[in-house]
mmCIF file of C-alpha atoms and ligand atoms in Angstrom:
data_model
loop_
_atom_site.group_PDB
_atom_site.id
_atom_site.type_symbol
_atom_site.label_atom_id
_atom_site.label_comp_id
_atom_site.label_asym_id
_atom_site.label_seq_id
_atom_site.Cartn_x
_atom_site.Cartn_y
_atom_site.Cartn_z
ATOM 1 C CA UNK A 270 0.000 0.000 0.000
ATOM 2 C CA UNK A 271 1.222 3.493 -0.738
ATOM 3 C CA UNK A 272 0.373 6.898 0.683
ATOM 4 C CA UNK A 273 -1.741 7.696 -2.363
ATOM 5 C CA UNK A 274 -3.706 4.452 -2.311
ATOM 6 C CA UNK A 275 -7.243 5.303 -1.295
ATOM 7 C CA UNK A 276 -8.247 1.731 -0.468
ATOM 8 C CA UNK A 277 -8.804 1.198 3.180
ATOM 9 C CA UNK A 278 -8.682 -1.912 5.273
ATOM 10 C CA UNK A 279 -9.255 -2.343 9.013
ATOM 11 C CA UNK A 280 -5.788 -3.899 9.412
ATOM 12 C CA UNK A 281 -4.123 -0.873 7.798
ATOM 13 C CA UNK A 282 -6.190 1.509 9.896
ATOM 14 C CA UNK A 283 -5.216 -0.375 13.048
ATOM 15 C CA UNK A 284 -1.563 -0.227 12.109
ATOM 16 C CA UNK A 285 -1.775 3.502 11.369
ATOM 17 C CA UNK A 286 -3.519 4.164 14.695
ATOM 18 C CA UNK A 287 -1.017 1.991 16.584
ATOM 19 C CA UNK A 288 1.856 3.991 15.073
ATOM 20 C CA UNK A 289 0.222 7.268 16.127
ATOM 21 C CA UNK A 290 -0.573 5.912 19.617
ATOM 22 C CA UNK A 291 3.038 4.775 20.064
ATOM 23 C CA UNK A 292 4.140 8.299 19.083
ATOM 24 C CA UNK A 293 6.093 6.968 16.138
ATOM 25 C CA UNK A 294 6.480 8.362 12.634
ATOM 26 C CA UNK A 295 4.318 7.774 9.594
ATOM 27 C CA UNK A 296 6.503 7.552 6.481
ATOM 28 C CA UNK A 297 5.546 8.075 2.805
ATOM 29 C CA UNK A 298 5.516 4.286 2.148
ATOM 30 C CA UNK A 299 2.962 3.691 4.957
ATOM 31 C CA UNK A 300 -0.784 3.520 4.495
ATOM 32 C CA UNK A 301 -2.531 6.600 5.849
ATOM 33 C CA UNK A 302 -6.145 7.802 5.925
ATOM 34 C CA UNK A 303 -6.973 10.108 3.038
ATOM 35 C CA UNK A 304 -8.034 12.861 5.477
ATOM 36 C CA UNK A 305 -4.605 12.704 7.212
ATOM 37 C CA UNK A 306 -2.870 13.057 3.846
ATOM 38 C CA UNK A 307 -5.117 15.985 2.840
ATOM 39 C CA UNK A 308 -4.582 17.782 6.149
ATOM 40 C CA UNK A 309 -0.821 17.453 5.790
ATOM 41 C CA UNK A 310 -0.855 18.688 2.202
ATOM 42 C CA UNK A 311 -2.956 21.686 3.290
ATOM 43 C CA UNK A 312 -0.684 22.589 6.198
ATOM 44 C CA UNK A 313 2.684 21.876 4.533
ATOM 45 C CA UNK A 314 1.687 23.701 1.329
ATOM 46 C CA UNK A 315 0.489 26.699 3.338
ATOM 47 C CA UNK A 316 3.725 26.624 5.292
ATOM 48 C CA UNK A 317 5.874 26.406 2.110
ATOM 49 C CA UNK A 318 3.934 29.243 0.453
ATOM 50 C CA UNK A 319 4.465 31.358 3.593
ATOM 51 C CA UNK A 320 8.219 30.945 3.360
ATOM 52 C CA UNK A 321 8.227 31.921 -0.317
ATOM 53 C CA UNK A 322 5.826 34.874 0.027
ATOM 54 C CA UNK A 323 7.678 35.785 3.253
ATOM 55 C CA UNK A 324 10.729 36.667 1.147
ATOM 56 C CA UNK A 325 8.920 39.716 -0.259
ATOM 57 C CA UNK A 326 8.432 42.039 2.738
ATOM 58 C CA UNK A 327 12.073 41.785 3.812
ATOM 59 C CA UNK A 328 13.446 41.498 0.287
ATOM 60 C CA UNK A 329 12.017 44.980 -0.121
ATOM 61 C CA UNK A 330 14.819 46.277 2.121
ATOM 62 C CA UNK A 331 17.864 44.472 0.673
ATOM 63 C CA UNK A 332 18.731 47.356 -1.649
ATOM 64 C CA UNK A 333 18.194 49.917 1.105
ATOM 65 C CA UNK A 334 19.883 48.263 4.115
ATOM 66 C CA UNK A 335 22.159 50.899 5.677
ATOM 67 C CA UNK A 336 25.517 49.085 5.415
ATOM 68 C CA UNK A 337 27.212 46.263 3.521
ATOM 69 C CA UNK A 338 27.126 44.121 6.679
ATOM 70 C CA UNK A 339 23.361 44.627 7.142
ATOM 71 C CA UNK A 340 22.772 43.943 3.438
ATOM 72 C CA UNK A 341 24.750 40.672 3.592
ATOM 73 C CA UNK A 342 22.841 39.526 6.701
ATOM 74 C CA UNK A 343 19.462 40.312 5.171
ATOM 75 C CA UNK A 344 20.371 38.677 1.877
ATOM 76 C CA UNK A 345 21.400 35.490 3.703
ATOM 77 C CA UNK A 346 18.163 35.457 5.704
ATOM 78 C CA UNK A 347 15.957 35.888 2.659
ATOM 79 C CA UNK A 348 17.914 33.115 0.901
ATOM 80 C CA UNK A 349 17.319 30.830 3.886
ATOM 81 C CA UNK A 350 13.589 31.408 3.479
ATOM 82 C CA UNK A 351 13.750 30.275 -0.158
ATOM 83 C CA UNK A 352 15.517 27.137 1.108
ATOM 84 C CA UNK A 353 12.795 26.526 3.716
ATOM 85 C CA UNK A 354 10.163 26.781 0.997
ATOM 86 C CA UNK A 355 12.050 24.173 -1.048
ATOM 87 C CA UNK A 356 12.399 21.674 1.848
ATOM 88 C CA UNK A 357 8.694 22.056 2.542
ATOM 89 C CA UNK A 358 7.576 21.631 -1.076
ATOM 90 C CA UNK A 359 9.787 18.521 -1.182
ATOM 91 C CA UNK A 360 8.057 17.204 1.979
ATOM 92 C CA UNK A 361 4.639 17.871 0.376
ATOM 93 C CA UNK A 362 5.743 15.988 -2.757
ATOM 94 C CA UNK A 363 6.177 12.811 -0.694
ATOM 95 C CA UNK A 364 2.384 12.934 -0.234
ATOM 96 C CA UNK A 365 1.780 12.655 -3.976
ATOM 97 C CA UNK A 366 1.312 16.292 -5.022
ATOM 98 C CA UNK A 367 3.708 18.208 -7.178
ATOM 99 C CA UNK A 368 5.348 21.559 -6.645
ATOM 100 C CA UNK A 369 4.068 22.969 -9.927
ATOM 101 C CA UNK A 370 0.490 22.160 -8.903
ATOM 102 C CA UNK A 371 0.970 23.785 -5.472
ATOM 103 C CA UNK A 372 2.493 26.925 -7.005
ATOM 104 C CA UNK A 373 -0.481 27.200 -9.391
ATOM 105 C CA UNK A 374 -2.840 26.972 -6.414
ATOM 106 C CA UNK A 375 -0.937 29.717 -4.611
ATOM 107 C CA UNK A 376 -0.986 32.151 -7.524
ATOM 108 C CA UNK A 377 -4.646 31.438 -8.154
ATOM 109 C CA UNK A 378 -5.312 32.152 -4.438
ATOM 110 C CA UNK A 379 -6.717 28.642 -3.948
ATOM 111 C CA UNK A 380 -4.302 27.918 -1.084
ATOM 112 C CA UNK A 381 -3.445 30.171 1.816
ATOM 113 C CA UNK A 382 -0.178 31.529 3.188
ATOM 114 C CA UNK A 383 0.472 33.140 6.547
ATOM 115 C CA UNK A 384 -1.578 36.242 7.319
ATOM 116 C CA UNK A 385 1.542 38.024 8.596
ATOM 117 C CA UNK A 386 2.973 38.593 5.121
ATOM 118 C CA UNK A 387 0.029 40.722 4.071
ATOM 119 C CA UNK A 388 1.331 43.773 5.913
ATOM 120 C CA UNK A 389 3.798 46.254 4.377
ATOM 121 C CA UNK A 390 7.364 46.836 5.622
ATOM 122 C CA UNK A 391 7.347 50.621 5.918
ATOM 123 C CA UNK A 392 10.637 51.294 7.733
ATOM 124 C CA UNK A 393 14.009 49.612 8.188
ATOM 125 C CA UNK A 394 13.062 48.871 11.821
ATOM 126 C CA UNK A 395 10.508 46.425 10.356
ATOM 127 C CA UNK A 396 13.419 44.173 9.333
ATOM 128 C CA UNK A 397 14.461 43.873 12.991
ATOM 129 C CA UNK A 398 10.913 43.545 14.287
ATOM 130 C CA UNK A 399 10.085 40.814 11.765
ATOM 131 C CA UNK A 400 13.174 38.910 12.949
ATOM 132 C CA UNK A 401 12.292 39.387 16.606
ATOM 133 C CA UNK A 402 8.496 39.002 16.645
ATOM 134 C CA UNK A 403 7.602 37.166 13.419
ATOM 135 C CA UNK A 404 10.478 34.696 13.530
ATOM 136 C CA UNK A 405 10.006 34.445 17.305
ATOM 137 C CA UNK A 406 6.354 33.471 16.777
ATOM 138 C CA UNK A 407 7.405 31.111 13.983
ATOM 139 C CA UNK A 408 9.842 29.348 16.339
ATOM 140 C CA UNK A 409 7.178 28.917 19.034
ATOM 141 C CA UNK A 410 4.834 27.420 16.462
ATOM 142 C CA UNK A 411 7.416 25.333 14.618
ATOM 143 C CA UNK A 412 9.598 23.726 17.303
ATOM 144 C CA UNK A 413 6.743 21.345 18.249
ATOM 145 C CA UNK A 414 6.393 20.468 14.548
ATOM 146 C CA UNK A 415 9.810 18.767 14.780
ATOM 147 C CA UNK A 416 7.818 16.084 16.662
ATOM 148 C CA UNK A 417 5.017 15.964 14.089
ATOM 149 C CA UNK A 418 3.867 12.421 13.263
ATOM 150 C CA UNK A 419 4.702 12.730 9.538
ATOM 151 C CA UNK A 420 8.404 11.914 9.102
ATOM 152 C CA UNK A 421 9.383 14.118 6.110
ATOM 153 C CA UNK A 422 7.686 17.197 7.621
ATOM 154 C CA UNK A 423 9.200 16.632 11.070
ATOM 155 C CA UNK A 424 12.703 16.196 9.618
ATOM 156 C CA UNK A 425 12.412 19.321 7.443
ATOM 157 C CA UNK A 426 11.394 21.278 10.529
ATOM 158 C CA UNK A 427 14.580 20.401 12.443
ATOM 159 C CA UNK A 428 16.810 22.330 10.063
ATOM 160 C CA UNK A 429 14.264 25.101 9.525
ATOM 161 C CA UNK A 430 14.021 25.718 13.272
ATOM 162 C CA UNK A 431 17.801 25.985 13.634
ATOM 163 C CA UNK A 432 17.862 28.648 10.931
ATOM 164 C CA UNK A 433 14.806 30.433 12.355
ATOM 165 C CA UNK A 434 16.614 30.775 15.703
ATOM 166 C CA UNK A 435 19.449 32.519 13.929
ATOM 167 C CA UNK A 436 16.940 34.801 12.167
ATOM 168 C CA UNK A 437 15.306 35.694 15.449
ATOM 169 C CA UNK A 438 18.645 36.604 16.997
ATOM 170 C CA UNK A 439 19.697 38.746 14.044
ATOM 171 C CA UNK A 440 16.414 40.675 14.385
ATOM 172 C CA UNK A 441 16.939 41.188 18.093
ATOM 173 C CA UNK A 442 20.567 42.256 17.584
ATOM 174 C CA UNK A 443 19.502 44.798 14.957
ATOM 175 C CA UNK A 444 16.861 46.205 17.311
ATOM 176 C CA UNK A 445 19.366 46.403 20.181
ATOM 177 C CA UNK A 446 21.614 48.512 17.945
ATOM 178 C CA UNK A 447 18.696 50.766 16.994
ATOM 179 C CA UNK A 448 17.305 51.289 20.515
ATOM 180 C CA UNK A 449 20.809 52.252 21.650
ATOM 181 C CA UNK A 450 21.127 54.689 18.739
ATOM 182 C CA UNK A 451 19.489 58.087 18.287
ATOM 183 C CA UNK A 452 16.051 58.971 19.759
ATOM 184 C CA UNK A 453 14.691 58.883 16.188
ATOM 185 C CA UNK A 454 15.951 55.300 15.749
ATOM 186 C CA UNK A 455 14.401 54.238 19.045
ATOM 187 C CA UNK A 456 11.096 55.854 18.059
ATOM 188 C CA UNK A 457 11.258 54.016 14.735
ATOM 189 C CA UNK A 458 11.537 50.691 16.594
ATOM 190 C CA UNK A 459 8.569 51.517 18.845
ATOM 191 C CA UNK A 460 6.416 52.546 15.879
ATOM 192 C CA UNK A 461 7.261 49.281 14.142
ATOM 193 C CA UNK A 462 6.470 47.181 17.256
ATOM 194 C CA UNK A 463 3.098 48.975 17.465
ATOM 195 C CA UNK A 464 2.244 47.840 13.929
ATOM 196 C CA UNK A 465 3.541 44.242 14.124
ATOM 197 C CA UNK A 466 2.481 43.123 17.610
ATOM 198 C CA UNK A 467 -1.134 42.193 16.905
ATOM 199 C CA UNK A 468 -0.498 40.625 13.467
ATOM 200 C CA UNK A 469 2.234 38.501 15.141
ATOM 201 C CA UNK A 470 -0.292 37.169 17.667
ATOM 202 C CA UNK A 471 -2.628 36.321 14.775
ATOM 203 C CA UNK A 472 0.035 34.069 13.209
ATOM 204 C CA UNK A 473 -0.980 31.335 15.680
ATOM 205 C CA UNK A 474 -4.396 31.082 14.044
ATOM 206 C CA UNK A 475 -7.905 31.608 15.408
ATOM 207 C CA UNK A 476 -8.798 31.107 19.074
ATOM 208 C CA UNK A 477 -9.191 27.425 19.946
ATOM 209 C CA UNK A 478 -12.986 27.656 19.997
ATOM 210 C CA UNK A 479 -12.918 28.894 16.380
ATOM 211 C CA UNK A 480 -10.242 26.528 15.058
ATOM 212 C CA UNK A 481 -11.936 23.767 13.042
ATOM 213 C CA UNK A 482 -8.737 21.766 12.427
ATOM 214 C CA UNK A 483 -6.969 21.712 15.791
ATOM 215 C CA UNK A 484 -8.752 18.816 17.459
ATOM 216 C CA UNK A 485 -8.177 16.317 14.641
ATOM 217 C CA UNK A 486 -4.626 17.525 13.970
ATOM 218 C CA UNK A 487 -3.777 17.046 17.657
ATOM 219 C CA UNK A 488 -5.325 13.562 17.663
ATOM 220 C CA UNK A 489 -3.050 12.689 14.720
ATOM 221 C CA UNK A 490 0.010 14.224 16.432
ATOM 222 C CA UNK A 491 0.436 16.714 13.588
ATOM 223 C CA UNK A 492 -0.124 19.648 15.950
ATOM 224 C CA UNK A 493 1.228 19.172 19.473
ATOM 225 C CA UNK A 494 -0.329 22.250 21.081
ATOM 226 C CA UNK A 495 -3.415 24.311 20.421
ATOM 227 C CA UNK A 496 -3.263 27.766 18.825
ATOM 228 C CA UNK A 497 -4.028 29.485 22.148
ATOM 229 C CA UNK A 498 -1.398 27.494 24.066
ATOM 230 C CA UNK A 499 1.301 28.569 21.622
ATOM 231 C CA UNK A 500 0.094 32.182 21.562
ATOM 232 C CA UNK A 501 0.364 32.252 25.377
ATOM 233 C CA UNK A 502 3.864 30.770 25.249
ATOM 234 C CA UNK A 503 4.907 33.454 22.752
ATOM 235 C CA UNK A 504 3.555 36.307 24.880
ATOM 236 C CA UNK A 505 5.300 34.973 28.008
ATOM 237 C CA UNK A 506 8.573 34.616 26.110
ATOM 238 C CA UNK A 507 8.372 38.052 24.484
ATOM 239 C CA UNK A 508 7.453 40.315 27.412
ATOM 240 C CA UNK A 509 10.906 40.150 29.112
ATOM 241 C CA UNK A 510 12.604 40.656 25.746
ATOM 242 C CA UNK A 511 10.524 43.822 25.182
ATOM 243 C CA UNK A 512 11.560 45.036 28.633
ATOM 244 C CA UNK A 513 15.216 44.430 27.816
ATOM 245 C CA UNK A 514 14.823 46.402 24.584
ATOM 246 C CA UNK A 515 12.960 49.199 26.381
ATOM 247 C CA UNK A 516 9.930 49.062 24.090
ATOM 248 C CA UNK A 517 6.259 48.914 25.039
ATOM 249 C CA UNK A 518 3.966 46.205 23.676
ATOM 250 C CA UNK A 519 0.786 47.993 22.540
ATOM 251 C CA UNK A 520 -1.726 46.142 24.719
ATOM 252 C CA UNK A 521 -3.303 47.894 27.718
ATOM 253 C CA UNK A 522 -4.555 44.536 29.041
ATOM 254 C CA UNK A 523 -1.099 42.949 29.132
ATOM 255 C CA UNK A 524 -0.102 42.090 32.709
ATOM 256 C CA UNK A 525 1.381 39.264 34.765
ATOM 257 C CA UNK A 526 -1.201 36.977 36.367
ATOM 258 C CA UNK A 527 0.339 35.486 39.501
ATOM 259 C CA UNK A 528 -2.359 32.864 39.882
ATOM 260 C CA UNK A 529 -1.924 31.508 36.347
ATOM 261 C CA UNK A 530 1.842 32.127 36.361
ATOM 262 C CA UNK A 531 1.354 33.597 32.890
ATOM 263 C CA UNK A 532 0.521 36.911 31.257
ATOM 264 C CA UNK A 533 -3.025 38.034 30.628
ATOM 265 C CA UNK A 534 -3.367 39.833 27.331
ATOM 266 C CA UNK A 535 -5.987 41.394 25.070
ATOM 267 C CA UNK A 536 -7.905 39.869 22.193
ATOM 268 C CA UNK A 537 -6.561 40.314 18.641
ATOM 269 C CA UNK A 538 -8.983 41.890 16.174
ATOM 270 C CA UNK A 539 -10.372 38.696 14.666
ATOM 271 C CA UNK A 540 -12.374 40.571 12.024
ATOM 272 C CA UNK A 541 -9.079 41.941 10.694
ATOM 273 C CA UNK A 542 -7.620 38.404 10.730
ATOM 274 C CA UNK A 543 -10.589 37.034 8.770
ATOM 275 C CA UNK A 544 -10.318 39.826 6.201
ATOM 276 C CA UNK A 545 -6.577 39.216 5.766
ATOM 277 C CA UNK A 546 -6.884 35.442 5.300
ATOM 278 C CA UNK A 547 -9.734 35.957 2.836
ATOM 279 C CA UNK A 548 -7.492 38.060 0.607
ATOM 280 C CA UNK A 549 -8.460 41.575 1.730
ATOM 281 C CA UNK A 550 -5.324 42.446 3.725
ATOM 282 C CA UNK A 551 -3.223 45.538 2.968
ATOM 283 C CA UNK A 552 -0.833 43.748 0.581
ATOM 284 C CA UNK A 553 -2.540 40.471 -0.457
ATOM 285 C CA UNK A 554 -3.035 41.519 -4.088
ATOM 286 C CA UNK A 555 0.498 42.920 -4.355
ATOM 287 C CA UNK A 556 2.094 39.753 -2.895
ATOM 288 C CA UNK A 557 0.257 37.413 -5.254
ATOM 289 C CA UNK A 558 0.838 39.618 -8.308
ATOM 290 C CA UNK A 559 4.573 39.704 -7.521
ATOM 291 C CA UNK A 560 4.717 35.932 -7.048
ATOM 292 C CA UNK A 561 2.841 35.377 -10.318
ATOM 293 C CA UNK A 562 5.257 37.656 -12.221
ATOM 294 C CA UNK A 563 8.266 35.829 -10.720
ATOM 295 C CA UNK A 564 6.762 32.464 -11.700
ATOM 296 C CA UNK A 565 6.095 33.611 -15.258
ATOM 297 C CA UNK A 566 9.525 35.130 -15.716
ATOM 298 C CA UNK A 567 11.102 31.871 -14.465
ATOM 299 C CA UNK A 568 9.337 29.785 -17.156
ATOM 300 C CA UNK A 569 12.493 29.616 -19.303
ATOM 301 C CA UNK A 570 14.502 28.152 -16.379
ATOM 302 C CA UNK A 571 11.984 25.353 -15.900
ATOM 303 C CA UNK A 572 11.932 24.718 -19.656
ATOM 304 C CA UNK A 573 15.758 24.609 -19.816
ATOM 305 C CA UNK A 574 15.845 22.181 -16.866
ATOM 306 C CA UNK A 575 13.265 19.955 -18.561
ATOM 307 C CA UNK A 576 15.179 19.891 -21.873
ATOM 308 C CA UNK A 577 18.439 19.152 -20.012
ATOM 309 C CA UNK A 578 16.794 16.289 -18.073
ATOM 310 C CA UNK A 579 15.385 14.843 -21.330
ATOM 311 C CA UNK A 580 18.840 14.976 -22.955
ATOM 312 C CA UNK A 581 20.463 13.282 -19.969
ATOM 313 C CA UNK A 582 17.806 10.551 -20.014
ATOM 314 C CA UNK A 583 18.318 10.017 -23.784
ATOM 315 C CA UNK A 584 22.113 9.733 -23.256
ATOM 316 C CA UNK A 585 21.590 7.185 -20.509
ATOM 317 C CA UNK A 586 19.333 5.139 -22.786
ATOM 318 C CA UNK A 587 22.017 5.224 -25.537
ATOM 319 C CA UNK A 588 24.671 3.945 -23.116
ATOM 320 C CA UNK A 589 22.508 1.101 -21.804
ATOM 321 C CA UNK A 590 21.121 0.141 -25.273
HETATM 322 N N1 BYC B 668 -2.575 32.788 8.308
HETATM 323 O O1 BYC B 668 -8.246 25.399 12.166
HETATM 324 P P1 BYC B 668 -7.078 26.336 12.134
HETATM 325 C C1 BYC B 668 7.298 31.959 8.838
HETATM 326 C C2 BYC B 668 -6.289 29.286 8.508
HETATM 327 S S1 BYC B 668 6.249 31.077 7.909
HETATM 328 C C3 BYC B 668 -3.343 32.308 7.298
HETATM 329 O O2 BYC B 668 -6.511 26.760 13.423
HETATM 330 P P2 BYC B 668 -4.692 24.818 11.503
HETATM 331 C C4 BYC B 668 8.284 32.827 8.259
HETATM 332 C C5 BYC B 668 -6.091 27.784 8.446
HETATM 333 O O3 BYC B 668 -5.215 27.423 7.390
HETATM 334 C C6 BYC B 668 4.789 31.001 8.915
HETATM 335 N N2 BYC B 668 -4.285 31.351 7.506
HETATM 336 O O4 BYC B 668 -5.961 25.714 11.160
HETATM 337 C C7 BYC B 668 8.580 32.762 6.897
HETATM 338 C C8 BYC B 668 -7.512 27.308 8.259
HETATM 339 O O5 BYC B 668 -7.916 27.543 6.924
HETATM 340 P P3 BYC B 668 -8.111 26.336 5.844
HETATM 341 C C9 BYC B 668 3.899 29.911 8.488
HETATM 342 C C10 BYC B 668 -4.415 30.862 8.749
HETATM 343 O O6 BYC B 668 -4.058 24.444 10.222
HETATM 344 C C11 BYC B 668 9.446 33.680 6.315
HETATM 345 C C12 BYC B 668 -8.306 28.297 9.092
HETATM 346 O O7 BYC B 668 -7.517 29.460 9.206
HETATM 347 N N3 BYC B 668 3.893 28.866 9.484
HETATM 348 O O8 BYC B 668 7.107 31.878 9.973
HETATM 349 O O9 BYC B 668 -5.062 23.713 12.434
HETATM 350 C C13 BYC B 668 10.015 34.667 7.134
HETATM 351 C C14 BYC B 668 -8.644 27.762 10.463
HETATM 352 O O10 BYC B 668 -7.469 27.632 11.288
HETATM 353 C C15 BYC B 668 -3.630 31.314 9.828
HETATM 354 C C16 BYC B 668 3.187 27.764 9.309
HETATM 355 O O11 BYC B 668 2.529 27.599 8.296
HETATM 356 C C17 BYC B 668 -2.690 32.313 9.572
HETATM 357 N N4 BYC B 668 -1.914 32.836 10.534
HETATM 358 O O12 BYC B 668 -3.728 25.805 12.325
HETATM 359 C C18 BYC B 668 9.729 34.696 8.473
HETATM 360 C C19 BYC B 668 3.279 26.733 10.412
HETATM 361 N N5 BYC B 668 -4.015 30.659 10.940
HETATM 362 O O13 BYC B 668 -6.724 25.836 5.532
HETATM 363 C C20 BYC B 668 8.872 33.785 9.051
HETATM 364 C C21 BYC B 668 2.527 25.483 10.129
HETATM 365 C C22 BYC B 668 -5.001 29.832 10.570
HETATM 366 O O14 BYC B 668 -8.924 25.296 6.546
HETATM 367 N N6 BYC B 668 1.093 25.652 10.248
HETATM 368 N N7 BYC B 668 -5.250 29.955 9.263
HETATM 369 O O15 BYC B 668 -8.776 26.994 4.673
HETATM 370 C C23 BYC B 668 0.436 25.553 11.424
HETATM 371 O O16 BYC B 668 1.006 25.361 12.477
HETATM 372 C C24 BYC B 668 -1.072 25.624 11.365
HETATM 373 O O17 BYC B 668 -1.485 25.416 10.030
HETATM 374 C C25 BYC B 668 -1.651 26.972 11.907
HETATM 375 C C26 BYC B 668 -3.177 26.947 11.699
HETATM 376 C C27 BYC B 668 -1.372 27.105 13.395
HETATM 377 C C28 BYC B 668 -1.083 28.168 11.141
#
């Protein structure tokens, strides 16, 4: 039986469930329920698209970074994101879909990508704040995915998380330099934090009561924590970092709760979240149009690769004939 075989059999189902119950990995060669496969394709594709679309907001600043050192760092980070997209598309391909098909779905807006990349990067401080808050949120969400039940996804996440940690630190280091700079630089950091705080909290997805996929994904060990659990973890991790930077997080309800040993915090604007994930965010149209143009202008590379592969295959046939 293969991953794409839709036939079911109680013995296969039992074996699948036993593997999940034993907290072991499902591999591409194993039988899996069709709904498990579909959920993984949905999540991994959305994750891969996020990495690829996520190159745009920061890529916007490569030509304008204030020094050669900052340019080199940003260039390396954006390149890493392209790499993450590739590992993730490769993981999705083990489930029987192909990258070309997933890219088509992205540019036709039939598959989602993270809400966070539908906001513009207006100042250079946004580069630091994306590293600190957006990559920080990504780490909180993605470290548990290293223990996801699907082997290829879990293994891809190990390397991605290592690189995300480096991204988070570079963002924090950039912000430390800026808050210790001129008053105008410090104000620029605060203004950026004010814009990115709430969208960063929305990265974790809707509140648990409004999350249709969490329960099943947790039962299958794809997700290891609920959206709200991870959001809480992120807030608790970030508050002391904000204090160290000397910036204020823009939430009047944010305070330590001694009883819960955790921070209380306000509610994100879920109507904004819904608008953004339905395509009506500030930069949705721009992001997709840019991605479509890049895909179209890369057509000759794909064609050249195909012709080269055909030639190599023909040569191999000649040798073995
Ligand atoms: N944005 O039932 P729920 C990065 C959708 S890359 C857009 O809770 P689930 C980085 C959700 O898809 C960051 N859509 O869903 C890259 C579902 O809609 P569909 C990307 C969202 O899957 C470059 C509906 O809302 N990270 O960090 O159980 C530079 C209901 O939600 C969002 C990943 O993709 C959102 N924020 O949980 C820097 C991580 N939230 O598909 C940084 C992997 C929810 O039913 N993904 N939706 O139409 C996950 O962990 C989970 O998919 C989520 C959502 C927690 C995001």
